[in-house]
XYZ file of C-alpha atoms in Angstrom:
629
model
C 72.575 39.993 188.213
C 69.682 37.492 188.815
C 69.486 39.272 192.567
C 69.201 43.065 190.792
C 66.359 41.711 188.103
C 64.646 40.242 191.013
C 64.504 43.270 192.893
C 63.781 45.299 190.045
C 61.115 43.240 188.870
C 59.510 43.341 192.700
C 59.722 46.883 193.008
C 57.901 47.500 189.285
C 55.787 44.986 190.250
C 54.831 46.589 193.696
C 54.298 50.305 192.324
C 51.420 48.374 189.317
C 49.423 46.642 192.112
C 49.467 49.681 194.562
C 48.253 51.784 191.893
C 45.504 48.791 190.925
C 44.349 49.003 194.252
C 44.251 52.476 194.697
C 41.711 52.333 191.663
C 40.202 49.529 192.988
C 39.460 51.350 196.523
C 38.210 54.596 194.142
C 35.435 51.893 192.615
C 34.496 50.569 195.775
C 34.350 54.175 197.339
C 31.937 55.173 194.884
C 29.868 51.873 194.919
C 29.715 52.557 198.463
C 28.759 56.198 198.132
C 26.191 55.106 195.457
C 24.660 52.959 197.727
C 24.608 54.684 200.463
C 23.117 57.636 198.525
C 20.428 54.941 196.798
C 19.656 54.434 200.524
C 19.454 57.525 201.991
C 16.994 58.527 199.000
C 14.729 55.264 199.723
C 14.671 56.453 203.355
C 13.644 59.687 202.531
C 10.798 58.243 200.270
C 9.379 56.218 202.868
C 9.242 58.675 204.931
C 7.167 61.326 202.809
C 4.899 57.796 201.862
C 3.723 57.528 205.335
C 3.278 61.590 205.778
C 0.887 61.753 203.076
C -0.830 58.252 204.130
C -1.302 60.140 207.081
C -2.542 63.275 205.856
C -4.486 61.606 202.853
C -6.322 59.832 205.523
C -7.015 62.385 208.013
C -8.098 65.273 205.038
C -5.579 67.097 205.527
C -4.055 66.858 202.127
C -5.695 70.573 200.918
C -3.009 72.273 202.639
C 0.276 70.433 202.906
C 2.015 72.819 201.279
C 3.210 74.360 205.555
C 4.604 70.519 206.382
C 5.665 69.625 202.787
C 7.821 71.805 201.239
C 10.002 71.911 204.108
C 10.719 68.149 204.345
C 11.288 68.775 200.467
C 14.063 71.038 200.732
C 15.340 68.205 203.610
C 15.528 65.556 201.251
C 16.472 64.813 197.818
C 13.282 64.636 196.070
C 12.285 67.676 193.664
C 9.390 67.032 193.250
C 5.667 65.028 194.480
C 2.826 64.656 192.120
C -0.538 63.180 193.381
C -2.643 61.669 190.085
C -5.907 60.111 190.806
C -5.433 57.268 188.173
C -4.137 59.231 184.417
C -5.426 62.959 186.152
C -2.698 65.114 187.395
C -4.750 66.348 190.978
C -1.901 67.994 193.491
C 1.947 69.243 192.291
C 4.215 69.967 194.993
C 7.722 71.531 194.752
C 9.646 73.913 192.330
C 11.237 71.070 189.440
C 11.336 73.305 186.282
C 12.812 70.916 184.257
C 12.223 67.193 185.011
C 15.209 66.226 182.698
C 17.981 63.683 184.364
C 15.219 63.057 187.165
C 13.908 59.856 187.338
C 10.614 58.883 188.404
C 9.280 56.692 191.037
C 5.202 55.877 191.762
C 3.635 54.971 195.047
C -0.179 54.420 196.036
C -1.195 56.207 198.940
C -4.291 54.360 199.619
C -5.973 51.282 198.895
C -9.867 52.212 197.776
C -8.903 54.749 195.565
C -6.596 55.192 192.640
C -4.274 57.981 194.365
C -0.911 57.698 193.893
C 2.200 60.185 194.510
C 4.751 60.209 192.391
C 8.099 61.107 193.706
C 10.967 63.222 190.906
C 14.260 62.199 192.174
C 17.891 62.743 190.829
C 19.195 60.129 188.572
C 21.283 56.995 190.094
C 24.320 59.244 188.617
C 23.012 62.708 189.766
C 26.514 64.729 191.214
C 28.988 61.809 189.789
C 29.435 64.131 186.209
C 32.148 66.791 187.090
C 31.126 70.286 187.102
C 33.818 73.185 185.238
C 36.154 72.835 188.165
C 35.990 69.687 188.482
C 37.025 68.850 185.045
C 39.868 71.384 185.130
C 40.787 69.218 187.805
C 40.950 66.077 186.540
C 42.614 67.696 183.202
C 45.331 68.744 185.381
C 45.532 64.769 187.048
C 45.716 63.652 183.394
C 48.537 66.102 182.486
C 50.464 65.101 185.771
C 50.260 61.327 185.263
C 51.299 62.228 181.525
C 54.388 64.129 182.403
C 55.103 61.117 185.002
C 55.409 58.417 182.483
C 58.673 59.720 181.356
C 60.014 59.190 184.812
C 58.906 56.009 185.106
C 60.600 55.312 181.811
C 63.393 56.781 183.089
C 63.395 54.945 186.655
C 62.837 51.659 184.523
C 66.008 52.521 182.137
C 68.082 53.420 185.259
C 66.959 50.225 186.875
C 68.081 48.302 183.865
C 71.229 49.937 183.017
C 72.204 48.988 187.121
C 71.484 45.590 185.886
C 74.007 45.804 182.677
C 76.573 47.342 185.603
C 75.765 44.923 187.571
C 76.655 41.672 184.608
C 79.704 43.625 183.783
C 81.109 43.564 187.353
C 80.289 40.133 187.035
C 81.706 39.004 184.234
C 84.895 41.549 185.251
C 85.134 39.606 188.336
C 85.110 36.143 185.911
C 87.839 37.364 184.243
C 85.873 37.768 181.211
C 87.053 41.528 180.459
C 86.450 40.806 176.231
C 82.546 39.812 176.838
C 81.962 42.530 179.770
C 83.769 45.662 177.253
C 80.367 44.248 174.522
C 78.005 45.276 177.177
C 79.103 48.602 176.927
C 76.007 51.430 176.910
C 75.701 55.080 175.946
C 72.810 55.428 178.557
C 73.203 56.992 182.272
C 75.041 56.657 184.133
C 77.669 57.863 181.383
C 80.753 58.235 183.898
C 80.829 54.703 185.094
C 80.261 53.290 181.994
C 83.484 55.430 180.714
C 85.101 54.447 183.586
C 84.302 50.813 182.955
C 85.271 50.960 179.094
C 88.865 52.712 180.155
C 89.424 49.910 182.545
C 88.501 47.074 180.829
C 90.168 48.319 177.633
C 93.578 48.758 179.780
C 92.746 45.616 181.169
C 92.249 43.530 177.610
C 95.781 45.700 176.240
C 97.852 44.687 179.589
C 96.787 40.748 178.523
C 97.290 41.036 175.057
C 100.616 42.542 176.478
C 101.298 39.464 178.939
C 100.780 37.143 175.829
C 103.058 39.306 174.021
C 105.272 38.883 176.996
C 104.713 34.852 177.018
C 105.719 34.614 173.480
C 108.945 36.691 174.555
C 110.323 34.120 176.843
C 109.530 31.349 174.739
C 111.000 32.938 171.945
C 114.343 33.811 173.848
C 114.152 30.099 175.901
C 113.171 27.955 172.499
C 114.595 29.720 169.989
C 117.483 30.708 168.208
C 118.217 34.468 168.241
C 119.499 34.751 164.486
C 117.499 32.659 162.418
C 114.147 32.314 164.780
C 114.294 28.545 164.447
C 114.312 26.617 167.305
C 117.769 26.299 169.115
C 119.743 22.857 170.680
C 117.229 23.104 173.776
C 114.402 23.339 171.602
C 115.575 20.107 169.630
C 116.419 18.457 173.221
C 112.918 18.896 174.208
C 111.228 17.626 171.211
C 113.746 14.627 171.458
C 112.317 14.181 174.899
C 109.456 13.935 174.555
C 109.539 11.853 171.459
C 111.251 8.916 173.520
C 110.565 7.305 177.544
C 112.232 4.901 179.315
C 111.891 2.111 176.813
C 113.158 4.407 174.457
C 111.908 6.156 171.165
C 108.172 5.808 170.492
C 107.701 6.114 167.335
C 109.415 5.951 163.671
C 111.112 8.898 162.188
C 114.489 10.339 160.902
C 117.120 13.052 161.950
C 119.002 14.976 159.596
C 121.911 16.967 160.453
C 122.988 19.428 158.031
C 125.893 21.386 157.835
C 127.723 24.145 156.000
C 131.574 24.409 155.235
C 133.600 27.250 155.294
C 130.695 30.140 155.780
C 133.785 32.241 156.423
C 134.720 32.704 153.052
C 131.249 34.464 152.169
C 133.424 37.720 154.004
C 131.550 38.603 157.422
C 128.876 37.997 159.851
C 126.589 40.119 157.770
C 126.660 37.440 154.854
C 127.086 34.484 156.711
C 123.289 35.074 158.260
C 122.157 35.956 154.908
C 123.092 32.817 153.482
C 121.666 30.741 156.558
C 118.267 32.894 156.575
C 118.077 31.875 152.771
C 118.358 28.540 153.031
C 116.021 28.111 156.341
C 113.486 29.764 154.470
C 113.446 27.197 151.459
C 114.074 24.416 153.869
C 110.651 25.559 155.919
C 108.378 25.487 152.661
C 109.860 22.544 152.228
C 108.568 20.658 155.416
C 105.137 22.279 155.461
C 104.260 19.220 154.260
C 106.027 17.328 156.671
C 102.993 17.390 159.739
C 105.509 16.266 162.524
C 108.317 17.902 161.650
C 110.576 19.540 163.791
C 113.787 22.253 162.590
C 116.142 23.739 164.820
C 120.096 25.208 164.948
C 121.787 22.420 166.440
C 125.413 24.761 166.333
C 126.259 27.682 164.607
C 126.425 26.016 160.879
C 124.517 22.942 161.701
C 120.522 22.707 161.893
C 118.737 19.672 162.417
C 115.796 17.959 160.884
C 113.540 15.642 162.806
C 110.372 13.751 160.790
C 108.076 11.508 163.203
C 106.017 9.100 161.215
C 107.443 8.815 158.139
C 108.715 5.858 156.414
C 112.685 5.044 155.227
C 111.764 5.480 151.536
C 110.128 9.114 152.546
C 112.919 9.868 154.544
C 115.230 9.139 151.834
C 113.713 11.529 149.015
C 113.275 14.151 151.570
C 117.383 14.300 152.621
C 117.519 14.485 148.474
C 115.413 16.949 148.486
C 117.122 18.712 151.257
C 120.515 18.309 149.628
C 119.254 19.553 146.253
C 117.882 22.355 147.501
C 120.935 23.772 149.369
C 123.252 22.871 146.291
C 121.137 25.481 144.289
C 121.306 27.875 147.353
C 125.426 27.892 146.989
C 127.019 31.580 146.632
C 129.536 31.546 144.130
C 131.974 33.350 146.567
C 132.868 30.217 147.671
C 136.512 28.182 147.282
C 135.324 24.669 146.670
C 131.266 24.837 146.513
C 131.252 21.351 145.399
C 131.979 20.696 148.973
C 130.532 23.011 151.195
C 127.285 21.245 152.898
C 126.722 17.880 153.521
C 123.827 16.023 155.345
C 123.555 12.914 157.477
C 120.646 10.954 158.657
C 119.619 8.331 161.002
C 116.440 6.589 160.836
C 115.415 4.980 163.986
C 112.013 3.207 165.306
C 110.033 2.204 168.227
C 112.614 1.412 171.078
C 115.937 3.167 169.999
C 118.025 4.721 172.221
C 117.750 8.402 171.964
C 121.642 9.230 172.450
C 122.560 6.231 170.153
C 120.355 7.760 167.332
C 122.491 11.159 167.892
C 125.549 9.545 167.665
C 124.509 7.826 164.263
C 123.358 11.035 162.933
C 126.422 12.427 163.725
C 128.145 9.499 161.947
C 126.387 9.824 158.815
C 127.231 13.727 158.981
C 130.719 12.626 158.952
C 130.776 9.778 156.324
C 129.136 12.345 153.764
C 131.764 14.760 154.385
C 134.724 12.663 153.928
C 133.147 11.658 150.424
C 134.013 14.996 150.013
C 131.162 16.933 147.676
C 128.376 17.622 148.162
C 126.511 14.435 149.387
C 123.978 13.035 151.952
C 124.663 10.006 154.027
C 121.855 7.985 155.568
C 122.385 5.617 158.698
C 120.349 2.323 158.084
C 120.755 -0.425 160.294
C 118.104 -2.101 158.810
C 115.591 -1.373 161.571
C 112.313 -0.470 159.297
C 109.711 -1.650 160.486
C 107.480 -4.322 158.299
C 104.070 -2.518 159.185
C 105.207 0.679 158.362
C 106.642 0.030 154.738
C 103.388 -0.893 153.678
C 102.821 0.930 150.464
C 99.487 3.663 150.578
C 97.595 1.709 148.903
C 97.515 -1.359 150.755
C 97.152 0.633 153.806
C 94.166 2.490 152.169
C 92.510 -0.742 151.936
C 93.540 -1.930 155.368
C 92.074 1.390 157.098
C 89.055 1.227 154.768
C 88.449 -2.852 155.437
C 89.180 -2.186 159.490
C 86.679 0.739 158.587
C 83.666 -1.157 157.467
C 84.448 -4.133 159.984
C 84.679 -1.777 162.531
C 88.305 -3.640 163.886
C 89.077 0.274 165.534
C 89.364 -0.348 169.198
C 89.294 2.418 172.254
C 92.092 2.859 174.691
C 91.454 5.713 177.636
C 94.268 7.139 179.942
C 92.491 8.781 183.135
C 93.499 12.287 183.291
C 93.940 12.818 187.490
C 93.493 16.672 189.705
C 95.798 17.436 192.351
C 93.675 15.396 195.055
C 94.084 12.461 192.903
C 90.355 12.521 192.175
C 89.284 11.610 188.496
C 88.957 14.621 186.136
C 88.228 13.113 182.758
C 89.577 9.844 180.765
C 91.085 10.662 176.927
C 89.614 8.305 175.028
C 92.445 6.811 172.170
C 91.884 4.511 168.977
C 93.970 1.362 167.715
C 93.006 -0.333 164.789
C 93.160 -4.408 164.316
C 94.630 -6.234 161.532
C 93.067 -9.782 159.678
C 94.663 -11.567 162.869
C 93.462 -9.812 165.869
C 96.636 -7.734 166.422
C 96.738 -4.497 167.150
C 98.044 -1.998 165.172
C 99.835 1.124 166.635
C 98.324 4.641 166.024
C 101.249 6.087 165.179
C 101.514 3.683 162.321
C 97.501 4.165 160.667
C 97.226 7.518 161.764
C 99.845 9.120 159.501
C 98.651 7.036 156.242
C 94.917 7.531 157.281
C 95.337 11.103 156.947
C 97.258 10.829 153.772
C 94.018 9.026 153.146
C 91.616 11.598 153.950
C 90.440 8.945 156.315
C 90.817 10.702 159.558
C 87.017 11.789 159.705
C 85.753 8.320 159.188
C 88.150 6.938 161.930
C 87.376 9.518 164.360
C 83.376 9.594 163.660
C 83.410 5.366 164.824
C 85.663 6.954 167.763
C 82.868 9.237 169.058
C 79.549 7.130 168.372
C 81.623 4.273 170.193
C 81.497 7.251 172.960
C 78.324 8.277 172.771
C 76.730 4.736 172.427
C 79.063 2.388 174.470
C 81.585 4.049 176.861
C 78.790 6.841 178.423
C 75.719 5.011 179.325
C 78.225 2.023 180.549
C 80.238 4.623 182.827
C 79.390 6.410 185.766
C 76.731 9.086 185.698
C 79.475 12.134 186.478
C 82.362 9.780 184.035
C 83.764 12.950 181.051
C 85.786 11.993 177.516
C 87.765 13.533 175.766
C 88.243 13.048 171.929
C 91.300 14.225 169.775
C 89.933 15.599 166.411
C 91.866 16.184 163.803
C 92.538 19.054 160.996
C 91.020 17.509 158.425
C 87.879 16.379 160.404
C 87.136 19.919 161.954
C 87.623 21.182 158.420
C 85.061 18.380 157.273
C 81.250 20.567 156.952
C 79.629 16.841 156.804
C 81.406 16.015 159.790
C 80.800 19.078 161.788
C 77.224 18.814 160.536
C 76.706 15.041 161.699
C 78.089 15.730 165.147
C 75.414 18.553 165.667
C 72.748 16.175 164.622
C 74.234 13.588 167.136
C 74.884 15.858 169.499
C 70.994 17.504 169.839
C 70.259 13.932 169.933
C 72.017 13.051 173.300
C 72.186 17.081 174.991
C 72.417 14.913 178.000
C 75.799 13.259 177.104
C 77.309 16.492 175.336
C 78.250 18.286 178.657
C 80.148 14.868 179.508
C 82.253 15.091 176.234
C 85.854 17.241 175.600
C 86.836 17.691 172.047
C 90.658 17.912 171.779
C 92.479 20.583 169.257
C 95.970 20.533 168.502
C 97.895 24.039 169.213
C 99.676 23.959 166.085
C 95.863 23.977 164.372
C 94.418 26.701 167.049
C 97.050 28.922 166.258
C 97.648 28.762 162.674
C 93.877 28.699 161.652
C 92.271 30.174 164.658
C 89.553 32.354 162.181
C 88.590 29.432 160.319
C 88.201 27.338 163.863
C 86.206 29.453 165.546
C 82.838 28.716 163.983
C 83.647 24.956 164.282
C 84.595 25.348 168.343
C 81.857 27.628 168.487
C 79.421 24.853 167.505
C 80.381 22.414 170.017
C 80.436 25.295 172.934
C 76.848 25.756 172.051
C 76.243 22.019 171.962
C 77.446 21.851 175.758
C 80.674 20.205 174.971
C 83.895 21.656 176.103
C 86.928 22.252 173.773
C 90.274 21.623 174.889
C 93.704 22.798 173.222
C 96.639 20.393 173.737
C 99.912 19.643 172.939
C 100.735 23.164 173.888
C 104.243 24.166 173.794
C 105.145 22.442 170.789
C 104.831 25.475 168.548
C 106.732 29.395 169.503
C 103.501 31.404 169.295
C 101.604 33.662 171.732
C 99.075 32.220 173.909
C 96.083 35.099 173.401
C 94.635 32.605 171.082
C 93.541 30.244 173.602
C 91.522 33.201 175.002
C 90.466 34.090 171.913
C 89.260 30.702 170.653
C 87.308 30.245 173.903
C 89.128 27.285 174.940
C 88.350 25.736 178.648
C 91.489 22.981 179.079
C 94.841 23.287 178.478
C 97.178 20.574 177.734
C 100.830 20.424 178.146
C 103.106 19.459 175.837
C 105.017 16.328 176.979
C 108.369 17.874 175.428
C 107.851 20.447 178.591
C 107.017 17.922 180.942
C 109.903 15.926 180.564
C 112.483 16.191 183.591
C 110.962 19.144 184.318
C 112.161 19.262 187.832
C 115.588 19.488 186.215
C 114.777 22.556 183.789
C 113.894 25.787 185.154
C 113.543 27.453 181.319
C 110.476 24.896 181.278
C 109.293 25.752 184.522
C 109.657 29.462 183.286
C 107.367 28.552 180.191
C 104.914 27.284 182.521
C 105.139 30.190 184.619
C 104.279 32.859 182.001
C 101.390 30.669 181.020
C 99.713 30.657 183.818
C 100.070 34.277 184.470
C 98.276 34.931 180.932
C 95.468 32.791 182.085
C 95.169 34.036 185.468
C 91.719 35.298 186.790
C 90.148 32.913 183.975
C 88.481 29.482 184.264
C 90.973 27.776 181.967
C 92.324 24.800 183.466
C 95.490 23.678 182.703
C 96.594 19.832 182.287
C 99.884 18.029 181.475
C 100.658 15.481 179.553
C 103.174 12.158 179.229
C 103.881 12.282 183.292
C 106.624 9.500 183.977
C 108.101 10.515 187.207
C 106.967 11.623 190.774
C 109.402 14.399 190.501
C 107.627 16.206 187.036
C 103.937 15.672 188.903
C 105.759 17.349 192.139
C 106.955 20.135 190.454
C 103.786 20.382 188.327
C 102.067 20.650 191.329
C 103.857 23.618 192.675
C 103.365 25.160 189.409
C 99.634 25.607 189.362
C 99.002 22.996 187.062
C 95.319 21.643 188.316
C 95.404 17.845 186.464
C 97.638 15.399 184.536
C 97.716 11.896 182.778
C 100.380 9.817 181.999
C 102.351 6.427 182.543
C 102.865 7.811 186.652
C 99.185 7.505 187.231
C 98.217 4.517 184.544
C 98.095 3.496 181.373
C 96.103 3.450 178.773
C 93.424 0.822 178.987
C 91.542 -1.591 176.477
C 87.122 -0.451 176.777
């Protein structure tokens, strides 16, 4: 593009100074002419000066009509006068009109007042265009008139091979959305519809490849009949929720089951009934943030709440229970005892197949109570930290707030050649005694808070002012922002101010979206992403893969990273359906400059087959971890 305007702009450019100097060589032609002419004529004056010197001395001036007239009709001059001081005395030559002759005085002699004076055409004397010459130069003007269209024509095809040119460009990019905008309805009109055809097959066959991605994780994650997620779904999420050491975080599972579905009289009914109750049970945990629901067997789903403490998880199995008691169809036998739900709450370090076996035993203790009932497995493990009431840990988040006791962690986030891609910059927060305090413990109740914009504003000035002058010159961040902070207008205002206050730091930052936020309000993000594209930051979607929805919006949304999911990067050399997720992805982002990342890398084996995947970087306990700055 840059190459075709530079041409263009030379070749304009050439045509306006040969034209300048062809006028410029027309003024010096007629300088020249004019001054050859102005010599010529002074020439001719001398010479008629010293003829009648000659003859003025010698007498002879009576009859110099014989010699005269003749070197008249030689020369330019119309006319010679001789005046002996104000008297008119001789008049040779045939002016009739001295009009547009100009007059020039000489003496002839020095003891008497006789001077000849010589009638000459003016300086501009055959430079005024006669009749023909005028049509002439009316028909030059018409010419050049009728030419200025073409030019305006060679200027708008010039131009419109520069809009071809950007589109090729930007096709080649992979940007086929931006390139169908340049679209023109000027000439060439067949490539353009060519173009528009192509492009617009191109843009359907990716909308259909996203269609297609959310096709194989629909049939690989979830549950054909109810369009919940199925047992490998919940083994995933399990997964990744837990390492080596064992869970990582507090929570609760809840099993819950239905008894004799048989007796509502087919399979017809029997999927009614479930449908009716998983749609209940979903408004119900919208308010639940980390929640997870899937069919565990045919009449059992499963419940899994991250972050929430034992008195929470006890009102929501209630809740649960309640709610499926007033869903009971009257066709059944006994429906005082026809579902029953277990629970096991479990915290930092529990064995993930211990916690299912609880569950499982607190499914079975509620049924043998046998009505309708919930059961929740307690072993007393709750942590002390965590069943802090809200408002004590309002005023521990707001104190650690104004003390500024938050403290940044950063995991680098490695390529393929092991180089350093960018570090993700996490917060911790410390208590009245130095400790620190997990973030899955203050990050829950800080949002219940409305204290996540605060947290996260001290997060990025510690960035801006601390971590990037301190680090390398080519060192990038990258910052997790929440829903409620992108949804904050003071926020999004103050980190535009900040941000136009260090432009040399803002290419250097990543701002961090979760996918279940890109995808659900992708409209409302937009402006807010928009902002920090413009600011020269990049945006970055992670924790992809947690949610069964198509992947167009990360085109849309104009992301640049991509972030795997850690539930799909666990034992991934041992699960091809994950492998096949992976696969689809990076077909739909193929012939685009979206990089895409993993997260929560443990083994060789998962970066290996990672690797072989396509995926270009990832961070995790493999490479290092996180570390105090």
């Amino acid at each position: 593009m840059d190459f075709t305007r530079v041409l263009t702009t030379r070749f304009i450019r050439f045509w306006r100074w040969l034209l300048l100097l062809l006028a410029v060589l027309a003024l010096l032609s007629a300088l020249a002419s004019h001054w050859h002419q102005a010599r010529v004529q002074q020439q001719q004056i001398t010479v008629l000066q010293q003829q009648l010197q000659q003859h003025y001395q010698a007498g002879e001036l009576a009859g110099a009509e014989h010699w005269l007239l003749p070197l008249l009709a030689l020369s330019d001059v119309k006319e010679v006068r001789l005046w002996r001081g104000q008297q008119l005395w001789q008049r040779f030559g045939n002016a009739q009109d001295d009009t547009g002759l100009r007059s020039l005085r000489l003496p002839l002699g020095s003891g008497q007042q006789l001077q000849a004076e010589f009638l000459l055409p003016g300086w501009w004397h055959g430079y005024f265009p006669s009749f023909g010459d005028g049509l002439l130069l009316i028909i030059l003007i018409l010419l050049a008139v009728m030419l200025l269209p073409g030019y305006r024509w060679h200027v708008t095809l010039l131009q419109e091979m520069q809009r071809l040119t950007e589109r090729c460009r930007l096709v080649k990019q992979g940007k086929y959305a931006q390139a169908r905008q340049l679209h023109s309805t000027e000439s060439p009109h067949f490539i353009h519809g060519t173009l528009n055809q192509l492009l617009d097959a191109l843009l359907d066959a990716r909308k259909e490849r996203a269609r297609f991605d959310k096709f194989i994780r629909s049939n690989t994650f979830l549950d054909h009949e109810t369009r919940i997620g199925n047992r490998l779904f919940l083994d995933n999420r399990l997964d990744a929720l837990s390492n080596a050491q064992g869970m990582m975080a507090h929570g609760v599972l809840l099993l819950l089951e239905f008894e004799a579905l048989e007796q509502l009289g087919g399979e017809a009914q029997v999927r009614e009934y479930l449908h009716l109750n998983i749609a209940h049970i979903n408004r119900l945990l919208q308010s639940q943030a980390n929640s997870v629901f899937a069919r565990r067997s045919h009449h059992q789903l499963a419940i899994v709440v991250t972050q929430i403490s034992l008195a929470e998880a006890e009102q929501l199995a209630a809740k649960l229970m309640k709610l499926c008691v007033t869903l009971i169809p009257p066709e059944l036998e006994n429906p005082r005892n026809s579902c029953h739900l277990g629970g096991a709450y479990f915290k930092l370090g529990d064995n993930q197949q211990q916690l299912l076996e609880e569950a499982e035993m607190a499914l079975k203790v509620a049924q043998i109570q046998g009505n309708n009932t919930w059961f929740m497995y307690d072993k007393g493990a709750v942590d002390a930290e965590f069943a802090r009431g809200s408002v004590r840990w309002r005023s521990f988040l707001e104190v650690a707030l104004a003390q500024r006791r938050f403290v940044t962690f950063v995991q680098p986030v490695l390529d393929t050649d092991g180089n350093l891609h960018h570090r993700e910059v996490f917060t911790r927060a410390k208590d009245g005694n130095g400790a620190l305090v997990r973030a899955t413990l203050f990050l829950p109740m800080a949002t219940k808070c409305g204290l996540m914009p605060q947290i996260e504003r001290q997060t990025l000035e510690r960035v801006i002012q601390q971590l990037l002058p301190k680090a390398e010159p080519e060192a990038v961040f990258s910052i997790n922002l929440s829903e409620d902070t992108l949804m904050n207008n003071g926020f999004m205002r103050w980190v535009r101010t900040l941000l136009l206050e260090h432009r040399d730091m803002a290419p250097r930052l990543i701002f961090e979206v979760d996918e279940a936020l890109a995808s659900r309000c992708a409209t409302l993000l937009q402006p807010k992403l928009r902002l920090l594209r413009k600011m020269g930051a990049r945006v970055c979607v992670d924790q992809v893969g947690s949610q069964v929805v198509s992947s167009q919006y990360i085109i849309e949304s104009g992301f640049s990273l991509v972030k795997l999911h850690r539930s799909l990067v666990k034992q991934i050399h041992l699960r091809p359906e994950n492998q096949l997720f992976i696969r689809s992805l990076m077909g739909g982002l193929h012939k685009t400059e979206i990089e895409v990342m993993a997260e929560g890398v443990e083994l060789f084996e998962e970066w290996q087959t990672l690797r072989v995947l396509g995926v270009s970087a990832a961070q995790g306990t493999w490479f290092a971890e996180p570390e105090l700055m």
